[in-house]
């Protein structure tokens, strides 16, 4: 796997005036692969503790995302990638688990970008990360990223209608300040917006915010005992979760699956998701 540190440094240098160069107009025609990635049991246990999963030999649905994150980061920080890392907003993530993955499995990862499209706040695209075992796809993640730009706005638009009342809370969680640094440690995603008050303020937030993928993992951990062996979990990230903070978790059975969400105490959504 690529080392994340040099990739972050390259992205920061590329954001400096005169060093960034011109971004591509389309997605890079490249697929990156790494084969035979073993699961580190100690890393898995640390991740489980940070995200609220029980300790087990089976991987949570979100763990292959952090295993393959350095490969996706290598793609995102490439000079030809159309959206600079410093301007990326993670707005959605869809994960499909085809069958349970355990610590005994060795994963081959592949990643590529696709579906660059206009948005009323800029452009967005999908970064696909696939995990396979012995040539069989067992896991797929699709992260949707938004690059903010001033555009005429002929693309996809947010619904600005009246916000519906949030569902009744199933639980309330206090999100501690250390969630940002703890998740950065276990995920390899050291974006300072999550770990540093200075970094958060530099990007327009009064204090650090939780990683969106931590919020997704924490919701899945709350439903862990009720999940099937194969499913798709799809979330849209709405408002960031400030650190520290208190969130309300809601989950409702929907046929064979679930609808779930995180809201703040005023009823504003942080995350909305489905499991099918």
GROMACS .gro file of C-alpha atoms in nm:
model
  276
    1UNK     CA    1   0.000   0.000   0.000
    2UNK     CA    2   0.118   0.357  -0.063
    3UNK     CA    3   0.227   0.555   0.243
    4UNK     CA    4  -0.038   0.816   0.326
    5UNK     CA    5   0.199   1.080   0.467
    6UNK     CA    6   0.378   1.171   0.143
    7UNK     CA    7   0.045   1.178  -0.040
    8UNK     CA    8  -0.098   1.433   0.203
    9UNK     CA    9   0.217   1.644   0.175
   10UNK     CA   10   0.194   1.636  -0.204
   11UNK     CA   11  -0.171   1.744  -0.188
   12UNK     CA   12  -0.090   2.035   0.044
   13UNK     CA   13   0.199   2.151  -0.174
   14UNK     CA   14  -0.024   2.128  -0.479
   15UNK     CA   15  -0.270   2.364  -0.311
   16UNK     CA   16  -0.011   2.641  -0.290
   17UNK     CA   17  -0.039   2.915  -0.555
   18UNK     CA   18   0.179   2.842  -0.856
   19UNK     CA   19   0.244   2.478  -0.758
   20UNK     CA   20  -0.091   2.312  -0.816
   21UNK     CA   21  -0.098   2.319  -1.193
   22UNK     CA   22  -0.410   2.271  -1.400
   23UNK     CA   23  -0.655   1.999  -1.304
   24UNK     CA   24  -0.786   1.752  -1.560
   25UNK     CA   25  -1.124   1.799  -1.723
   26UNK     CA   26  -1.219   1.434  -1.685
   27UNK     CA   27  -1.155   1.135  -1.462
   28UNK     CA   28  -0.806   0.981  -1.495
   29UNK     CA   29  -0.806   0.676  -1.722
   30UNK     CA   30  -0.626   0.462  -1.467
   31UNK     CA   31  -0.702   0.176  -1.230
   32UNK     CA   32  -0.472   0.117  -0.933
   33UNK     CA   33  -0.436  -0.228  -0.777
   34UNK     CA   34  -0.263  -0.387  -0.479
   35UNK     CA   35  -0.273  -0.762  -0.422
   36UNK     CA   36  -0.258  -0.993  -0.122
   37UNK     CA   37  -0.333  -0.746   0.158
   38UNK     CA   38  -0.353  -0.929   0.491
   39UNK     CA   39  -0.582  -0.825   0.777
   40UNK     CA   40  -0.391  -0.708   1.084
   41UNK     CA   41  -0.586  -0.844   1.386
   42UNK     CA   42  -0.453  -0.577   1.622
   43UNK     CA   43  -0.549  -0.299   1.380
   44UNK     CA   44  -0.894  -0.455   1.340
   45UNK     CA   45  -0.942  -0.474   1.718
   46UNK     CA   46  -0.837  -0.109   1.759
   47UNK     CA   47  -1.077  -0.005   1.482
   48UNK     CA   48  -1.360  -0.205   1.644
   49UNK     CA   49  -1.307  -0.028   1.977
   50UNK     CA   50  -1.300   0.321   1.823
   51UNK     CA   51  -1.617   0.262   1.618
   52UNK     CA   52  -1.816   0.061   1.872
   53UNK     CA   53  -1.811  -0.282   1.706
   54UNK     CA   54  -1.773  -0.598   1.913
   55UNK     CA   55  -1.432  -0.765   1.889
   56UNK     CA   56  -1.455  -1.047   1.635
   57UNK     CA   57  -1.263  -1.218   1.354
   58UNK     CA   58  -1.521  -1.096   1.102
   59UNK     CA   59  -1.458  -0.755   0.944
   60UNK     CA   60  -1.719  -0.480   0.984
   61UNK     CA   61  -1.848  -0.358   0.648
   62UNK     CA   62  -1.656  -0.033   0.684
   63UNK     CA   63  -1.315  -0.185   0.767
   64UNK     CA   64  -1.211  -0.271   0.406
   65UNK     CA   65  -1.266   0.098   0.331
   66UNK     CA   66  -0.984   0.193   0.568
   67UNK     CA   67  -0.769  -0.099   0.451
   68UNK     CA   68  -0.787   0.027   0.092
   69UNK     CA   69  -0.794   0.398   0.175
   70UNK     CA   70  -0.423   0.461   0.095
   71UNK     CA   71  -0.477   0.324  -0.256
   72UNK     CA   72  -0.779   0.551  -0.310
   73UNK     CA   73  -0.579   0.842  -0.164
   74UNK     CA   74  -0.305   0.776  -0.420
   75UNK     CA   75  -0.567   0.811  -0.694
   76UNK     CA   76  -0.723   1.125  -0.546
   77UNK     CA   77  -0.388   1.302  -0.501
   78UNK     CA   78  -0.273   1.234  -0.858
   79UNK     CA   79  -0.211   1.559  -1.053
   80UNK     CA   80  -0.462   1.455  -1.319
   81UNK     CA   81  -0.744   1.398  -1.067
   82UNK     CA   82  -1.009   1.664  -1.149
   83UNK     CA   83  -1.077   1.774  -0.787
   84UNK     CA   84  -0.793   1.877  -0.552
   85UNK     CA   85  -0.784   1.690  -0.220
   86UNK     CA   86  -0.789   2.018  -0.027
   87UNK     CA   87  -1.126   2.103  -0.184
   88UNK     CA   88  -1.292   1.762  -0.158
   89UNK     CA   89  -1.612   1.711   0.044
   90UNK     CA   90  -1.723   1.352   0.110
   91UNK     CA   91  -2.099   1.367   0.048
   92UNK     CA   92  -2.196   0.999   0.021
   93UNK     CA   93  -2.076   0.643   0.059
   94UNK     CA   94  -2.226   0.313  -0.052
   95UNK     CA   95  -2.082  -0.022   0.057
   96UNK     CA   96  -2.189  -0.366  -0.066
   97UNK     CA   97  -2.082  -0.673   0.129
   98UNK     CA   98  -2.121  -0.983  -0.088
   99UNK     CA   99  -2.018  -1.228   0.184
  100UNK     CA  100  -1.852  -1.214   0.527
  101UNK     CA  101  -1.479  -1.132   0.528
  102UNK     CA  102  -1.257  -1.264   0.808
  103UNK     CA  103  -0.903  -1.208   0.933
  104UNK     CA  104  -0.796  -1.519   0.740
  105UNK     CA  105  -0.876  -1.358   0.403
  106UNK     CA  106  -0.618  -1.180   0.190
  107UNK     CA  107  -0.770  -0.900  -0.012
  108UNK     CA  108  -0.680  -0.769  -0.356
  109UNK     CA  109  -0.784  -0.404  -0.391
  110UNK     CA  110  -0.858  -0.206  -0.706
  111UNK     CA  111  -0.969   0.156  -0.731
  112UNK     CA  112  -1.073   0.396  -1.005
  113UNK     CA  113  -1.279   0.712  -1.054
  114UNK     CA  114  -1.594   0.745  -1.261
  115UNK     CA  115  -1.910   0.944  -1.326
  116UNK     CA  116  -1.777   1.299  -1.313
  117UNK     CA  117  -2.086   1.520  -1.324
  118UNK     CA  118  -2.200   1.876  -1.257
  119UNK     CA  119  -2.350   1.983  -0.925
  120UNK     CA  120  -2.505   2.314  -0.827
  121UNK     CA  121  -2.204   2.377  -0.599
  122UNK     CA  122  -1.935   2.250  -0.838
  123UNK     CA  123  -1.857   1.900  -0.964
  124UNK     CA  124  -1.881   1.559  -0.809
  125UNK     CA  125  -1.756   1.212  -0.894
  126UNK     CA  126  -1.739   0.860  -0.757
  127UNK     CA  127  -1.427   0.679  -0.638
  128UNK     CA  128  -1.481   0.304  -0.655
  129UNK     CA  129  -1.281   0.068  -0.431
  130UNK     CA  130  -1.323  -0.308  -0.481
  131UNK     CA  131  -1.197  -0.587  -0.256
  132UNK     CA  132  -1.159  -0.939  -0.398
  133UNK     CA  133  -1.048  -1.273  -0.259
  134UNK     CA  134  -0.908  -1.536  -0.500
  135UNK     CA  135  -1.052  -1.346  -0.796
  136UNK     CA  136  -1.402  -1.312  -0.647
  137UNK     CA  137  -1.538  -0.969  -0.557
  138UNK     CA  138  -1.643  -0.979  -0.192
  139UNK     CA  139  -1.672  -0.608  -0.112
  140UNK     CA  140  -1.733  -0.284  -0.301
  141UNK     CA  141  -1.731   0.075  -0.178
  142UNK     CA  142  -1.833   0.383  -0.375
  143UNK     CA  143  -1.743   0.720  -0.223
  144UNK     CA  144  -1.901   1.029  -0.377
  145UNK     CA  145  -1.690   1.343  -0.353
  146UNK     CA  146  -1.789   1.701  -0.423
  147UNK     CA  147  -1.543   1.961  -0.544
  148UNK     CA  148  -1.684   2.303  -0.468
  149UNK     CA  149  -1.671   2.554  -0.751
  150UNK     CA  150  -1.867   2.854  -0.863
  151UNK     CA  151  -2.065   2.735  -1.163
  152UNK     CA  152  -2.383   2.842  -1.343
  153UNK     CA  153  -2.549   2.553  -1.161
  154UNK     CA  154  -2.712   2.345  -1.431
  155UNK     CA  155  -2.634   2.020  -1.249
  156UNK     CA  156  -2.782   1.820  -0.968
  157UNK     CA  157  -2.946   2.039  -0.703
  158UNK     CA  158  -3.016   1.996  -0.336
  159UNK     CA  159  -3.374   1.982  -0.218
  160UNK     CA  160  -3.436   2.312  -0.044
  161UNK     CA  161  -3.793   2.232   0.051
  162UNK     CA  162  -3.926   2.215   0.406
  163UNK     CA  163  -3.728   1.969   0.616
  164UNK     CA  164  -3.941   1.682   0.754
  165UNK     CA  165  -3.947   1.619   1.127
  166UNK     CA  166  -3.672   1.377   1.237
  167UNK     CA  167  -3.770   1.028   1.351
  168UNK     CA  168  -3.786   0.948   1.721
  169UNK     CA  169  -3.442   0.887   1.868
  170UNK     CA  170  -3.347   0.526   1.937
  171UNK     CA  171  -3.039   0.638   2.132
  172UNK     CA  172  -2.832   0.946   2.208
  173UNK     CA  173  -2.455   0.939   2.189
  174UNK     CA  174  -2.203   1.177   2.335
  175UNK     CA  175  -1.925   1.217   2.077
  176UNK     CA  176  -1.602   1.291   2.262
  177UNK     CA  177  -1.330   1.526   2.130
  178UNK     CA  178  -1.084   1.237   2.092
  179UNK     CA  179  -1.305   1.067   1.832
  180UNK     CA  180  -1.134   1.278   1.565
  181UNK     CA  181  -0.778   1.176   1.655
  182UNK     CA  182  -0.871   0.817   1.744
  183UNK     CA  183  -1.041   0.759   1.411
  184UNK     CA  184  -0.755   0.927   1.225
  185UNK     CA  185  -0.519   0.678   1.391
  186UNK     CA  186  -0.717   0.369   1.292
  187UNK     CA  187  -0.824   0.491   0.947
  188UNK     CA  188  -0.511   0.664   0.821
  189UNK     CA  189  -0.722   0.968   0.728
  190UNK     CA  190  -0.535   1.251   0.900
  191UNK     CA  191  -0.723   1.543   0.750
  192UNK     CA  192  -0.664   1.826   1.004
  193UNK     CA  193  -1.028   1.930   0.985
  194UNK     CA  194  -1.093   1.627   1.210
  195UNK     CA  195  -0.793   1.647   1.440
  196UNK     CA  196  -0.695   2.011   1.486
  197UNK     CA  197  -0.885   2.317   1.602
  198UNK     CA  198  -0.652   2.529   1.391
  199UNK     CA  199  -0.706   2.308   1.087
  200UNK     CA  200  -1.083   2.317   1.133
  201UNK     CA  201  -1.087   2.697   1.162
  202UNK     CA  202  -0.870   2.729   0.854
  203UNK     CA  203  -1.144   2.547   0.661
  204UNK     CA  204  -1.433   2.740   0.812
  205UNK     CA  205  -1.535   2.535   1.117
  206UNK     CA  206  -1.516   2.667   1.474
  207UNK     CA  207  -1.392   2.330   1.603
  208UNK     CA  208  -1.297   1.988   1.462
  209UNK     CA  209  -1.565   1.765   1.312
  210UNK     CA  210  -1.605   1.387   1.318
  211UNK     CA  211  -1.510   1.182   1.013
  212UNK     CA  212  -1.817   1.091   0.811
  213UNK     CA  213  -1.700   0.730   0.788
  214UNK     CA  214  -1.674   0.713   1.167
  215UNK     CA  215  -2.039   0.824   1.187
  216UNK     CA  216  -2.138   0.557   0.935
  217UNK     CA  217  -1.941   0.288   1.120
  218UNK     CA  218  -2.090   0.390   1.455
  219UNK     CA  219  -2.442   0.353   1.313
  220UNK     CA  220  -2.359   0.009   1.173
  221UNK     CA  221  -2.214  -0.095   1.508
  222UNK     CA  222  -2.548  -0.010   1.672
  223UNK     CA  223  -2.722  -0.249   1.429
  224UNK     CA  224  -2.444  -0.509   1.416
  225UNK     CA  225  -2.639  -0.802   1.562
  226UNK     CA  226  -2.926  -0.747   1.316
  227UNK     CA  227  -2.732  -0.735   0.990
  228UNK     CA  228  -2.749  -1.013   0.728
  229UNK     CA  229  -2.439  -1.174   0.579
  230UNK     CA  230  -2.477  -0.984   0.251
  231UNK     CA  231  -2.622  -0.633   0.217
  232UNK     CA  232  -2.572  -0.281   0.084
  233UNK     CA  233  -2.548   0.016   0.321
  234UNK     CA  234  -2.587   0.356   0.157
  235UNK     CA  235  -2.548   0.688   0.338
  236UNK     CA  236  -2.563   1.056   0.252
  237UNK     CA  237  -2.353   1.286   0.468
  238UNK     CA  238  -2.541   1.604   0.559
  239UNK     CA  239  -2.424   1.840   0.833
  240UNK     CA  240  -2.090   1.770   1.005
  241UNK     CA  241  -2.080   1.642   1.364
  242UNK     CA  242  -1.885   1.895   1.578
  243UNK     CA  243  -1.643   1.763   1.840
  244UNK     CA  244  -1.744   1.737   2.114
  245UNK     CA  245  -2.115   1.697   2.051
  246UNK     CA  246  -2.429   1.496   2.115
  247UNK     CA  247  -2.616   1.316   1.838
  248UNK     CA  248  -2.948   1.133   1.821
  249UNK     CA  249  -2.945   0.794   1.646
  250UNK     CA  250  -3.266   0.662   1.490
  251UNK     CA  251  -3.326   0.324   1.325
  252UNK     CA  252  -3.646   0.181   1.180
  253UNK     CA  253  -3.695  -0.164   1.029
  254UNK     CA  254  -3.796  -0.139   0.662
  255UNK     CA  255  -3.893  -0.479   0.523
  256UNK     CA  256  -3.579  -0.692   0.534
  257UNK     CA  257  -3.358  -0.386   0.588
  258UNK     CA  258  -3.326  -0.068   0.789
  259UNK     CA  259  -3.359   0.308   0.756
  260UNK     CA  260  -3.134   0.499   0.995
  261UNK     CA  261  -3.008   0.848   1.063
  262UNK     CA  262  -2.809   1.075   1.292
  263UNK     CA  263  -2.949   1.415   1.392
  264UNK     CA  264  -2.840   1.691   1.622
  265UNK     CA  265  -3.056   1.782   1.922
  266UNK     CA  266  -3.235   2.046   1.710
  267UNK     CA  267  -3.344   1.781   1.461
  268UNK     CA  268  -3.099   1.873   1.183
  269UNK     CA  269  -2.959   1.569   0.997
  270UNK     CA  270  -2.594   1.469   1.011
  271UNK     CA  271  -2.634   1.144   0.818
  272UNK     CA  272  -2.920   0.956   0.651
  273UNK     CA  273  -2.881   0.594   0.545
  274UNK     CA  274  -3.041   0.268   0.436
  275UNK     CA  275  -2.950  -0.100   0.464
  276UNK     CA  276  -3.097  -0.333   0.203
   0.00000   0.00000   0.00000
